[in-house]
Amino acid sequence: MPWKSKGEKAEAADRAGARLARQATVEVAGLLGKRDMSRADLARLMGVSPGRVSQILSGDENLTLRSLAAVAEALQLDVKISFVEPKDDGPRRAHGLGDGSDAFVYAP
């Protein structure tokens, strides 16, 4: 294995991070849809360019908590992050909490 190669755990963490970022952007897109808002509307509320909102919602694995917080602030929402024990029911995935909220749980 080349010396620059990531270890198996690091690669798994990268994949999990990318999936989590995609799920977060899907959640934001869903919120915009529920509110009949466009990305341009969100950009105006955030005080950023529409291009910046597109970057945030691109599903980039480098999506930051600060970016999510800025989106939440613009939408007058809070972000909820929970760590939970994984279920042993097959492949792990992101899913809604089922409590009527817009929160989700991600199991890598």
PDB file of C-alpha atoms in Angstrom:
ATOM      1  CA  MET A   1       0.000   0.000   0.000  1.00  0.00           C
ATOM      2  CA  PRO A   2       1.426   3.431  -0.920  1.00  0.00           C
ATOM      3  CA  TRP A   3       2.526   5.579   1.994  1.00  0.00           C
ATOM      4  CA  LYS A   4       0.014   8.324   1.073  1.00  0.00           C
ATOM      5  CA  SER A   5      -2.897   5.920   1.056  1.00  0.00           C
ATOM      6  CA  LYS A   6      -5.562   6.461   3.672  1.00  0.00           C
ATOM      7  CA  GLY A   7      -6.326   3.663   6.018  1.00  0.00           C
ATOM      8  CA  GLU A   8      -9.563   1.730   5.748  1.00  0.00           C
ATOM      9  CA  LYS A   9     -11.086   3.560   8.714  1.00  0.00           C
ATOM     10  CA  ALA A  10     -10.183   6.977   7.297  1.00  0.00           C
ATOM     11  CA  GLU A  11     -11.734   6.071   3.947  1.00  0.00           C
ATOM     12  CA  ALA A  12     -14.878   4.818   5.679  1.00  0.00           C
ATOM     13  CA  ALA A  13     -15.050   8.068   7.657  1.00  0.00           C
ATOM     14  CA  ASP A  14     -14.690  10.071   4.430  1.00  0.00           C
ATOM     15  CA  ARG A  15     -17.539   8.126   2.811  1.00  0.00           C
ATOM     16  CA  ALA A  16     -19.700   8.542   5.912  1.00  0.00           C
ATOM     17  CA  GLY A  17     -18.963  12.274   5.991  1.00  0.00           C
ATOM     18  CA  ALA A  18     -19.902  12.652   2.346  1.00  0.00           C
ATOM     19  CA  ARG A  19     -23.176  10.778   2.902  1.00  0.00           C
ATOM     20  CA  LEU A  20     -23.968  12.894   5.949  1.00  0.00           C
ATOM     21  CA  ALA A  21     -23.301  16.120   4.015  1.00  0.00           C
ATOM     22  CA  ARG A  22     -25.578  14.941   1.193  1.00  0.00           C
ATOM     23  CA  GLN A  23     -28.317  14.092   3.683  1.00  0.00           C
ATOM     24  CA  ALA A  24     -28.027  17.524   5.296  1.00  0.00           C
ATOM     25  CA  THR A  25     -28.361  19.230   1.921  1.00  0.00           C
ATOM     26  CA  VAL A  26     -31.396  17.079   1.090  1.00  0.00           C
ATOM     27  CA  GLU A  27     -32.940  18.194   4.387  1.00  0.00           C
ATOM     28  CA  VAL A  28     -32.276  21.857   3.563  1.00  0.00           C
ATOM     29  CA  ALA A  29     -33.739  21.431   0.078  1.00  0.00           C
ATOM     30  CA  GLY A  30     -36.816  19.845   1.664  1.00  0.00           C
ATOM     31  CA  LEU A  31     -37.172  22.784   4.033  1.00  0.00           C
ATOM     32  CA  LEU A  32     -36.959  25.209   1.127  1.00  0.00           C
ATOM     33  CA  GLY A  33     -39.628  23.230  -0.713  1.00  0.00           C
ATOM     34  CA  LYS A  34     -41.938  23.213   2.312  1.00  0.00           C
ATOM     35  CA  ARG A  35     -41.561  26.973   2.575  1.00  0.00           C
ATOM     36  CA  ASP A  36     -41.916  27.511  -1.189  1.00  0.00           C
ATOM     37  CA  MET A  37     -38.502  29.184  -1.191  1.00  0.00           C
ATOM     38  CA  SER A  38     -35.824  29.212  -3.853  1.00  0.00           C
ATOM     39  CA  ARG A  39     -32.070  29.097  -3.355  1.00  0.00           C
ATOM     40  CA  ALA A  40     -32.047  32.785  -4.296  1.00  0.00           C
ATOM     41  CA  ASP A  41     -34.520  33.456  -1.468  1.00  0.00           C
ATOM     42  CA  LEU A  42     -32.243  31.633   0.973  1.00  0.00           C
ATOM     43  CA  ALA A  43     -29.221  33.556  -0.316  1.00  0.00           C
ATOM     44  CA  ARG A  44     -31.032  36.852   0.295  1.00  0.00           C
ATOM     45  CA  LEU A  45     -31.931  35.813   3.850  1.00  0.00           C
ATOM     46  CA  MET A  46     -28.360  34.687   4.518  1.00  0.00           C
ATOM     47  CA  GLY A  47     -26.814  37.802   2.992  1.00  0.00           C
ATOM     48  CA  VAL A  48     -24.701  35.759   0.584  1.00  0.00           C
ATOM     49  CA  SER A  49     -24.643  35.222  -3.163  1.00  0.00           C
ATOM     50  CA  PRO A  50     -26.828  32.581  -4.818  1.00  0.00           C
ATOM     51  CA  GLY A  51     -23.566  30.932  -5.865  1.00  0.00           C
ATOM     52  CA  ARG A  52     -22.567  30.528  -2.213  1.00  0.00           C
ATOM     53  CA  VAL A  53     -25.891  28.854  -1.445  1.00  0.00           C
ATOM     54  CA  SER A  54     -25.303  26.514  -4.390  1.00  0.00           C
ATOM     55  CA  GLN A  55     -21.903  25.641  -2.917  1.00  0.00           C
ATOM     56  CA  ILE A  56     -23.480  24.927   0.471  1.00  0.00           C
ATOM     57  CA  LEU A  57     -26.207  22.770  -1.070  1.00  0.00           C
ATOM     58  CA  SER A  58     -23.907  20.910  -3.471  1.00  0.00           C
ATOM     59  CA  GLY A  59     -23.579  17.963  -1.099  1.00  0.00           C
ATOM     60  CA  ASP A  60     -19.855  18.633  -0.696  1.00  0.00           C
ATOM     61  CA  GLU A  61     -18.435  16.465   2.055  1.00  0.00           C
ATOM     62  CA  ASN A  62     -16.712  19.571   3.453  1.00  0.00           C
ATOM     63  CA  LEU A  63     -20.031  21.130   4.443  1.00  0.00           C
ATOM     64  CA  THR A  64     -19.365  22.780   7.785  1.00  0.00           C
ATOM     65  CA  LEU A  65     -21.419  23.112  10.924  1.00  0.00           C
ATOM     66  CA  ARG A  66     -21.032  26.866  10.520  1.00  0.00           C
ATOM     67  CA  SER A  67     -22.640  26.678   7.082  1.00  0.00           C
ATOM     68  CA  LEU A  68     -25.516  24.643   8.501  1.00  0.00           C
ATOM     69  CA  ALA A  69     -25.847  27.111  11.369  1.00  0.00           C
ATOM     70  CA  ALA A  70     -25.984  30.010   8.889  1.00  0.00           C
ATOM     71  CA  VAL A  71     -28.762  28.271   6.950  1.00  0.00           C
ATOM     72  CA  ALA A  72     -30.648  27.548  10.166  1.00  0.00           C
ATOM     73  CA  GLU A  73     -30.264  31.147  11.334  1.00  0.00           C
ATOM     74  CA  ALA A  74     -31.608  32.447   8.017  1.00  0.00           C
ATOM     75  CA  LEU A  75     -34.598  30.079   8.250  1.00  0.00           C
ATOM     76  CA  GLN A  76     -35.073  30.869  11.958  1.00  0.00           C
ATOM     77  CA  LEU A  77     -34.500  27.238  12.919  1.00  0.00           C
ATOM     78  CA  ASP A  78     -32.169  25.321  15.203  1.00  0.00           C
ATOM     79  CA  VAL A  79     -29.936  22.450  14.126  1.00  0.00           C
ATOM     80  CA  LYS A  80     -30.218  19.288  16.192  1.00  0.00           C
ATOM     81  CA  ILE A  81     -27.379  16.773  16.209  1.00  0.00           C
ATOM     82  CA  SER A  82     -27.688  13.513  18.115  1.00  0.00           C
ATOM     83  CA  PHE A  83     -25.326  10.607  18.544  1.00  0.00           C
ATOM     84  CA  VAL A  84     -27.177   7.330  18.942  1.00  0.00           C
ATOM     85  CA  GLU A  85     -26.267   3.677  19.183  1.00  0.00           C
ATOM     86  CA  PRO A  86     -26.493   1.969  15.778  1.00  0.00           C
ATOM     87  CA  LYS A  87     -29.166  -0.588  15.087  1.00  0.00           C
ATOM     88  CA  ASP A  88     -28.119  -4.025  13.914  1.00  0.00           C
ATOM     89  CA  ASP A  89     -30.706  -4.158  11.131  1.00  0.00           C
ATOM     90  CA  GLY A  90     -28.610  -4.100   7.987  1.00  0.00           C
ATOM     91  CA  PRO A  91     -26.796  -1.316   6.179  1.00  0.00           C
ATOM     92  CA  ARG A  92     -26.633   1.981   7.986  1.00  0.00           C
ATOM     93  CA  ARG A  93     -28.411   4.968   6.489  1.00  0.00           C
ATOM     94  CA  ALA A  94     -29.876   8.392   7.183  1.00  0.00           C
ATOM     95  CA  HIS A  95     -33.520   8.575   8.171  1.00  0.00           C
ATOM     96  CA  GLY A  96     -36.019  10.969   9.662  1.00  0.00           C
ATOM     97  CA  LEU A  97     -36.781  10.753  13.347  1.00  0.00           C
ATOM     98  CA  GLY A  98     -40.473  10.160  12.625  1.00  0.00           C
ATOM     99  CA  ASP A  99     -41.520  12.679  15.247  1.00  0.00           C
ATOM    100  CA  GLY A 100     -42.824  15.295  12.839  1.00  0.00           C
ATOM    101  CA  SER A 101     -39.661  17.361  13.125  1.00  0.00           C
ATOM    102  CA  ASP A 102     -37.201  18.086  10.360  1.00  0.00           C
ATOM    103  CA  ALA A 103     -34.437  16.358  12.345  1.00  0.00           C
ATOM    104  CA  PHE A 104     -32.713  13.275  11.039  1.00  0.00           C
ATOM    105  CA  VAL A 105     -30.388  10.605  12.299  1.00  0.00           C
ATOM    106  CA  TYR A 106     -27.453   9.374  10.273  1.00  0.00           C
ATOM    107  CA  ALA A 107     -26.044   5.940  10.843  1.00  0.00           C
ATOM    108  CA  PRO A 108     -22.840   5.514   8.777  1.00  0.00           C
TER     109      PRO A 108
END
